[in-house]
Coordinates of N, CA, C and O in Angstrom, one line a residue:
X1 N 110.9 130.0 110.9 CA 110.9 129.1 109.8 C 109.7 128.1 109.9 O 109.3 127.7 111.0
X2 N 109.0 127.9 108.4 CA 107.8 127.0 108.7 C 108.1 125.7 108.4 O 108.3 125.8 107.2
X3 N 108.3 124.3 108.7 CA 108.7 123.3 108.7 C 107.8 122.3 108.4 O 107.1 122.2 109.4
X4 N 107.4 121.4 107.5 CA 106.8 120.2 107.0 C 107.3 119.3 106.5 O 108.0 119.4 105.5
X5 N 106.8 117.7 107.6 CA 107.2 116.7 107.8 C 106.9 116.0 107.0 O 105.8 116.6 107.0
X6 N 106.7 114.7 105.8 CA 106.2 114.1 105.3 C 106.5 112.8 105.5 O 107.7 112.4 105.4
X7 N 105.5 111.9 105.7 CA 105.6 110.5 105.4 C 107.0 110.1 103.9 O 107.2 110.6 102.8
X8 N 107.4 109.0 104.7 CA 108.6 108.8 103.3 C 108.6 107.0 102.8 O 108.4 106.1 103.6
X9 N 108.7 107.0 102.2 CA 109.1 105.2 101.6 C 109.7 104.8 102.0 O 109.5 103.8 102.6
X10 N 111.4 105.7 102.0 CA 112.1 104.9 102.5 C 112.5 105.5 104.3 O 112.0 106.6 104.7
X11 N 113.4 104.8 105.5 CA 113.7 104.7 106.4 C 114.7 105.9 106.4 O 114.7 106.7 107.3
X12 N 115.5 105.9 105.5 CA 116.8 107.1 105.6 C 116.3 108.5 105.2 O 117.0 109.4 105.2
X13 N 114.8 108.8 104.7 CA 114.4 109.7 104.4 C 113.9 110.5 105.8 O 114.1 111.8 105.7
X14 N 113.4 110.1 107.1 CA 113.0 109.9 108.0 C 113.5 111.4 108.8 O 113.2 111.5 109.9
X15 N 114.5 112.5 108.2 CA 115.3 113.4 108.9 C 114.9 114.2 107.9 O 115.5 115.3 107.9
X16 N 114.0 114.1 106.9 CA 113.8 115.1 105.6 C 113.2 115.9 106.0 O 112.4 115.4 106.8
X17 N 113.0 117.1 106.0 CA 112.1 118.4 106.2 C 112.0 119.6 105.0 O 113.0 120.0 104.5
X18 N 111.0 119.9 104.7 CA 110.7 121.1 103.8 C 110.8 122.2 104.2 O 109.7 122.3 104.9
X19 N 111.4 123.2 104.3 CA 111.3 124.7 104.9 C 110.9 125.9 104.3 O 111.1 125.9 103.1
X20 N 110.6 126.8 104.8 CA 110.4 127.7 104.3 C 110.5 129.4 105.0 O 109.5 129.8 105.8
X21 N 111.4 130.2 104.8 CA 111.8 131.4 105.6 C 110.7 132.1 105.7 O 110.2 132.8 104.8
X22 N 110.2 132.1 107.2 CA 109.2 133.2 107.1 C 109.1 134.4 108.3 O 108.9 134.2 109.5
X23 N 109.3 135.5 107.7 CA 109.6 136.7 108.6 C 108.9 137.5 108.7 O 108.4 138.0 107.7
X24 N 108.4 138.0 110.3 CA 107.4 138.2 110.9 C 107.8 139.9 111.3 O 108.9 140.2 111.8
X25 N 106.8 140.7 111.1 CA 107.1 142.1 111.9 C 107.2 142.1 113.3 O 107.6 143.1 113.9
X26 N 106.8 141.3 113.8 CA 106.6 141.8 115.4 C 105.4 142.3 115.8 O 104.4 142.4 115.1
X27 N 105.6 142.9 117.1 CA 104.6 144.1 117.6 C 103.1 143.2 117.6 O 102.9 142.0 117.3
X28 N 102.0 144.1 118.1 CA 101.4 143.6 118.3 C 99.8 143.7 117.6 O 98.7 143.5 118.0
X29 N 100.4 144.1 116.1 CA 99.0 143.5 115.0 C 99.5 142.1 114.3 O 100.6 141.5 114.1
X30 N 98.3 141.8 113.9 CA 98.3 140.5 113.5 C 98.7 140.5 112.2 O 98.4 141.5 111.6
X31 N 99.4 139.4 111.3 CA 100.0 139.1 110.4 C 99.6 138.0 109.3 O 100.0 136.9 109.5
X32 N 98.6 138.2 108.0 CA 98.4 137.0 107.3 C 99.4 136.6 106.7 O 100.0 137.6 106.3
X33 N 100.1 135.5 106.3 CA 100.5 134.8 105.4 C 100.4 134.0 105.0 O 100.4 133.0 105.7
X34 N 100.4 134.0 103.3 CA 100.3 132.7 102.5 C 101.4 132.7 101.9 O 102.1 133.6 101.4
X35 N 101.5 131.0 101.9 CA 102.7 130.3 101.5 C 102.4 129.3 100.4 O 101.6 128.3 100.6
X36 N 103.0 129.7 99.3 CA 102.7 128.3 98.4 C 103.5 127.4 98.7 O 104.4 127.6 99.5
X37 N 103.4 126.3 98.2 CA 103.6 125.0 98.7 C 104.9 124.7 98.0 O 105.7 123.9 98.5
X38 N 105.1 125.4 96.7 CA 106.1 125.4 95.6 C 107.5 126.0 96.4 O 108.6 125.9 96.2
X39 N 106.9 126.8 97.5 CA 108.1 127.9 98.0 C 109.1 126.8 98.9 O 110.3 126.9 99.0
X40 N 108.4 126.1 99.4 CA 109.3 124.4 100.6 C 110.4 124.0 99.5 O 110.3 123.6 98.3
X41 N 111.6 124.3 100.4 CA 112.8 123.8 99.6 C 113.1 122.5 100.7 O 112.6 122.7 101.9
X42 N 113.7 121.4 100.5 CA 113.8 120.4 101.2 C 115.3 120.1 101.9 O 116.3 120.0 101.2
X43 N 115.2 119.9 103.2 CA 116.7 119.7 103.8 C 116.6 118.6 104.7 O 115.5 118.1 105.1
X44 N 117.8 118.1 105.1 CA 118.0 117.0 105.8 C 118.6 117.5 106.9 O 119.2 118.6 106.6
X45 N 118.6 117.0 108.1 CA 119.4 117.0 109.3 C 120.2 118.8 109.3 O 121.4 119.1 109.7
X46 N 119.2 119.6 108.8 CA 119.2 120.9 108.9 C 120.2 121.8 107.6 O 120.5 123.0 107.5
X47 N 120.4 120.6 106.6 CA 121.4 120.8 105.8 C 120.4 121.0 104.3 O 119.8 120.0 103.9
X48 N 120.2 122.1 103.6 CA 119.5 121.8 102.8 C 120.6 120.7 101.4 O 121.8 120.6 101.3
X49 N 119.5 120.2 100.7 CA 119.8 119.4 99.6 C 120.3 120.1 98.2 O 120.2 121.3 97.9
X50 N 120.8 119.0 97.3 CA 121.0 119.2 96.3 C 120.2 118.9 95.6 O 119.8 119.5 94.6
X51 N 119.7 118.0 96.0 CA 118.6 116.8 95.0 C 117.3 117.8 95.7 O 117.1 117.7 96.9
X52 N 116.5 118.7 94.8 CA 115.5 119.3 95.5 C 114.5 118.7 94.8 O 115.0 118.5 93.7
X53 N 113.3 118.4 94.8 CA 112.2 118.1 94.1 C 110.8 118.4 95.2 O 110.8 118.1 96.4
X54 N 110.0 118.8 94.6 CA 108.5 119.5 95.1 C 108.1 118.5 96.5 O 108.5 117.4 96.8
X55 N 107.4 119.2 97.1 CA 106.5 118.7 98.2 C 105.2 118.0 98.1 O 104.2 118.4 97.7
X56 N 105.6 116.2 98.7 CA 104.0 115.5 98.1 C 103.3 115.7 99.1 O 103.4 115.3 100.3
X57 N 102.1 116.8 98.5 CA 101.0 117.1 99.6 C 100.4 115.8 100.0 O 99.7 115.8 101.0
X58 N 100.5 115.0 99.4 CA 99.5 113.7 99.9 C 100.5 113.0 101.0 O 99.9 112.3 101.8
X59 N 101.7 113.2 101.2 CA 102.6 112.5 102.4 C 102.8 113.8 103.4 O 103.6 113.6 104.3
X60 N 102.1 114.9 103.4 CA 102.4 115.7 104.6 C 101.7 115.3 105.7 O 100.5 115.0 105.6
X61 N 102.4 115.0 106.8 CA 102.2 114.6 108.5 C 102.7 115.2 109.3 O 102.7 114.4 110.3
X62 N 103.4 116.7 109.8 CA 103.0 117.8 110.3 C 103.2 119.1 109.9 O 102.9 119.5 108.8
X63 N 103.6 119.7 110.7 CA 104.1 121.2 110.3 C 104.4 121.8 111.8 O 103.7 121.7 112.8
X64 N 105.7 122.6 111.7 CA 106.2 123.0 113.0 C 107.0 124.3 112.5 O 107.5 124.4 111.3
X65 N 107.0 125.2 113.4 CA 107.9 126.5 113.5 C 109.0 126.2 113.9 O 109.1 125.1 114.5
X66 N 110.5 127.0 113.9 CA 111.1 126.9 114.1 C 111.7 128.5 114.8 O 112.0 129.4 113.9
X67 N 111.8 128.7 115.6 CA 112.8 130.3 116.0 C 114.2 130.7 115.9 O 115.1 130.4 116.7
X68 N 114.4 131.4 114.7 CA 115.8 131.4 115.0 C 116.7 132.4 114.7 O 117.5 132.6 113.8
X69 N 116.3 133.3 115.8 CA 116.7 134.8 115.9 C 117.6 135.2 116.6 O 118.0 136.4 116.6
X70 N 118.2 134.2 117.4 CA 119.3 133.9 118.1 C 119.5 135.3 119.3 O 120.6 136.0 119.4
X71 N 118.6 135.4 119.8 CA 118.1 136.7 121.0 C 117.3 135.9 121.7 O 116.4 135.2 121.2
X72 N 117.7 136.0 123.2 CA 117.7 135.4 124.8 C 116.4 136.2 125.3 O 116.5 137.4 125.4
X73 N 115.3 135.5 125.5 CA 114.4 136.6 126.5 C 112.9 136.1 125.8 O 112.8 135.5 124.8
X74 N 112.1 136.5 126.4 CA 110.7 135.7 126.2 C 110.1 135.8 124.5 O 110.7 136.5 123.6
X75 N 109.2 135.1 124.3 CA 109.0 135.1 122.2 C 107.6 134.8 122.8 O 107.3 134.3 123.9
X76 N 107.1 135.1 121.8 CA 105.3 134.8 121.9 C 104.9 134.6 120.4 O 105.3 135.5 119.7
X77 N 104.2 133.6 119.8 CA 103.5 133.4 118.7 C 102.6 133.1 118.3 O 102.6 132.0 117.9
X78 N 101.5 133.9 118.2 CA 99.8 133.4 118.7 C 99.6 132.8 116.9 O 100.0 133.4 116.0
X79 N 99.0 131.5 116.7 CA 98.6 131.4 115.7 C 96.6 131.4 115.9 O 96.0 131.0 116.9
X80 N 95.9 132.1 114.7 CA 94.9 132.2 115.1 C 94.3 131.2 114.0 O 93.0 131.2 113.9
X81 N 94.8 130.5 113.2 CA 93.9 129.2 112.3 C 95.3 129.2 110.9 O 96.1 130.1 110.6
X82 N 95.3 128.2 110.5 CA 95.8 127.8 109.3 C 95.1 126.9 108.7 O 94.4 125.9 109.0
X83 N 95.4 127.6 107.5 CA 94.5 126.8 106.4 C 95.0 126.6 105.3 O 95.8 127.4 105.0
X84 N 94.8 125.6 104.6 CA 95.0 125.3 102.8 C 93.9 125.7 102.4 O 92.7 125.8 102.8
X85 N 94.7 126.1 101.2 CA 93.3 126.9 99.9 C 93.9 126.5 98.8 O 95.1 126.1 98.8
X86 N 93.2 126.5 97.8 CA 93.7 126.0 96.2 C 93.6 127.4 95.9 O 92.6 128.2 96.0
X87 N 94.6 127.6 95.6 CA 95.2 129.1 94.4 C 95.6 129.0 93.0 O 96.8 129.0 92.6
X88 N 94.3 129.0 92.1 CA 94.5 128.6 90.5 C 95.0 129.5 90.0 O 95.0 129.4 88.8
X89 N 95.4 130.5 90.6 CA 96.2 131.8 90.1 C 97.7 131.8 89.6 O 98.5 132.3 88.8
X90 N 97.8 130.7 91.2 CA 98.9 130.3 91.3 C 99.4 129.2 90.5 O 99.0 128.0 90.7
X91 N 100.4 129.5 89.4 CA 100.9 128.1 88.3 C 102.1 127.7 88.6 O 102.3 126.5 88.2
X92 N 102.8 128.1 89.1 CA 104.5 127.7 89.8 C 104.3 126.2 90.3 O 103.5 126.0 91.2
X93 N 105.1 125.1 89.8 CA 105.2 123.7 90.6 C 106.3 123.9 91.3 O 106.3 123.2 92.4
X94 N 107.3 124.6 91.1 CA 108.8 124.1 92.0 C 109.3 125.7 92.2 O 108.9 126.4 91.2
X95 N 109.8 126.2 92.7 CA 110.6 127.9 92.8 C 111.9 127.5 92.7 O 112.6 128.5 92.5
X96 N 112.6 126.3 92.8 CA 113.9 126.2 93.0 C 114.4 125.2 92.2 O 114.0 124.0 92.3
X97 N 115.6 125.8 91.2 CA 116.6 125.1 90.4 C 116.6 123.5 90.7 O 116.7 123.2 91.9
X98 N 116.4 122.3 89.8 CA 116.7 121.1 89.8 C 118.0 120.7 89.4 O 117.9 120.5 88.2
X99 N 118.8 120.5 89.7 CA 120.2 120.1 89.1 C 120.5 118.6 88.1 O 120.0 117.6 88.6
X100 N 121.0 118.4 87.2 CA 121.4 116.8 87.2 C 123.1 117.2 87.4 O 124.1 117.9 87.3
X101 N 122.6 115.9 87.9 CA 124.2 115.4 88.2 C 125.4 115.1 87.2 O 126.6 115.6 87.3
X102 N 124.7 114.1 86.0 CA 125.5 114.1 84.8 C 124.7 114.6 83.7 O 124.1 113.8 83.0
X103 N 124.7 115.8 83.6 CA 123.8 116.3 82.7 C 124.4 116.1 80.9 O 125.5 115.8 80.4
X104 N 123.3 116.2 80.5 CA 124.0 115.1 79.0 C 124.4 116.7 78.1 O 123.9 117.8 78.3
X105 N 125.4 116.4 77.5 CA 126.7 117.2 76.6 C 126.1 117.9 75.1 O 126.9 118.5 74.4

C-alpha cells in the first residue's frame, strides 16, 4: 500500500492518510507504476472515511509503503526513483463516490 501524509489545518486531522492498493508481481524484474493522484482514497487511523474528498497536492509531506501480506520471512523492495509527472491525458479529479449526508429530496 502506497501511503501519503499531508499537512492539515486542523490538529484532529493529524492521523489522516491517503492510500492507495498497490500490487506488486514479485520476482526479480522490475516494475513501473503510475498512480494518479485521483486514485488516494483517504482514511484515518487505518479506517477509511466516509467524508472522501481529493488529495491537496500542495499539503503533501510524505509518502510511505506499507506491507501487508501477512507472510513471516524476509521482503525486499528496491525502489529505483519516483517521480511526479503532469498527465493531461489524464481528466479524472476524484475516482471515488462523494456522499452527502442530508442530501436534498
Amino acid at each position: 500500500m502506497v501511503n501519503i501524509s499531508t499537512g492539515m489545518y486542523f490538529t484532529h486531522h493529524k492521523k489522516d492518510l491517503y492510500n492507495y492498493f498497490m500490487f506488486t508481481r514479485g520476482g526479480p524484474y522490475w516494475q513501473d507504476v503510475k498512480i494518479p493522484f485521483s486514485k488516494f482514497f483517504l482514511s484515518s487511523q487505518g479506517r477509511i472515511q466516509d467524508n472522501q474528498h481529493p488529495l491537496w497536492l500542495d499539503k503533501v509531506s510524505t509518502i510511505g509503503f506499507t506491507l501487508g501480506d501477512k507472510v513471516n520471512g524476509p521482503f525486499q523492495l528496491e525502489i529505483d526513483f519516483i517521480a511526479v509527472c503532469n498527465d493531461r491525458a489524464h481528466t479524472e479529479e476524484f475516482a471515488y463516490e462523494k456522499y452527502k449526508r442530508n442530501p436534498e429530496v
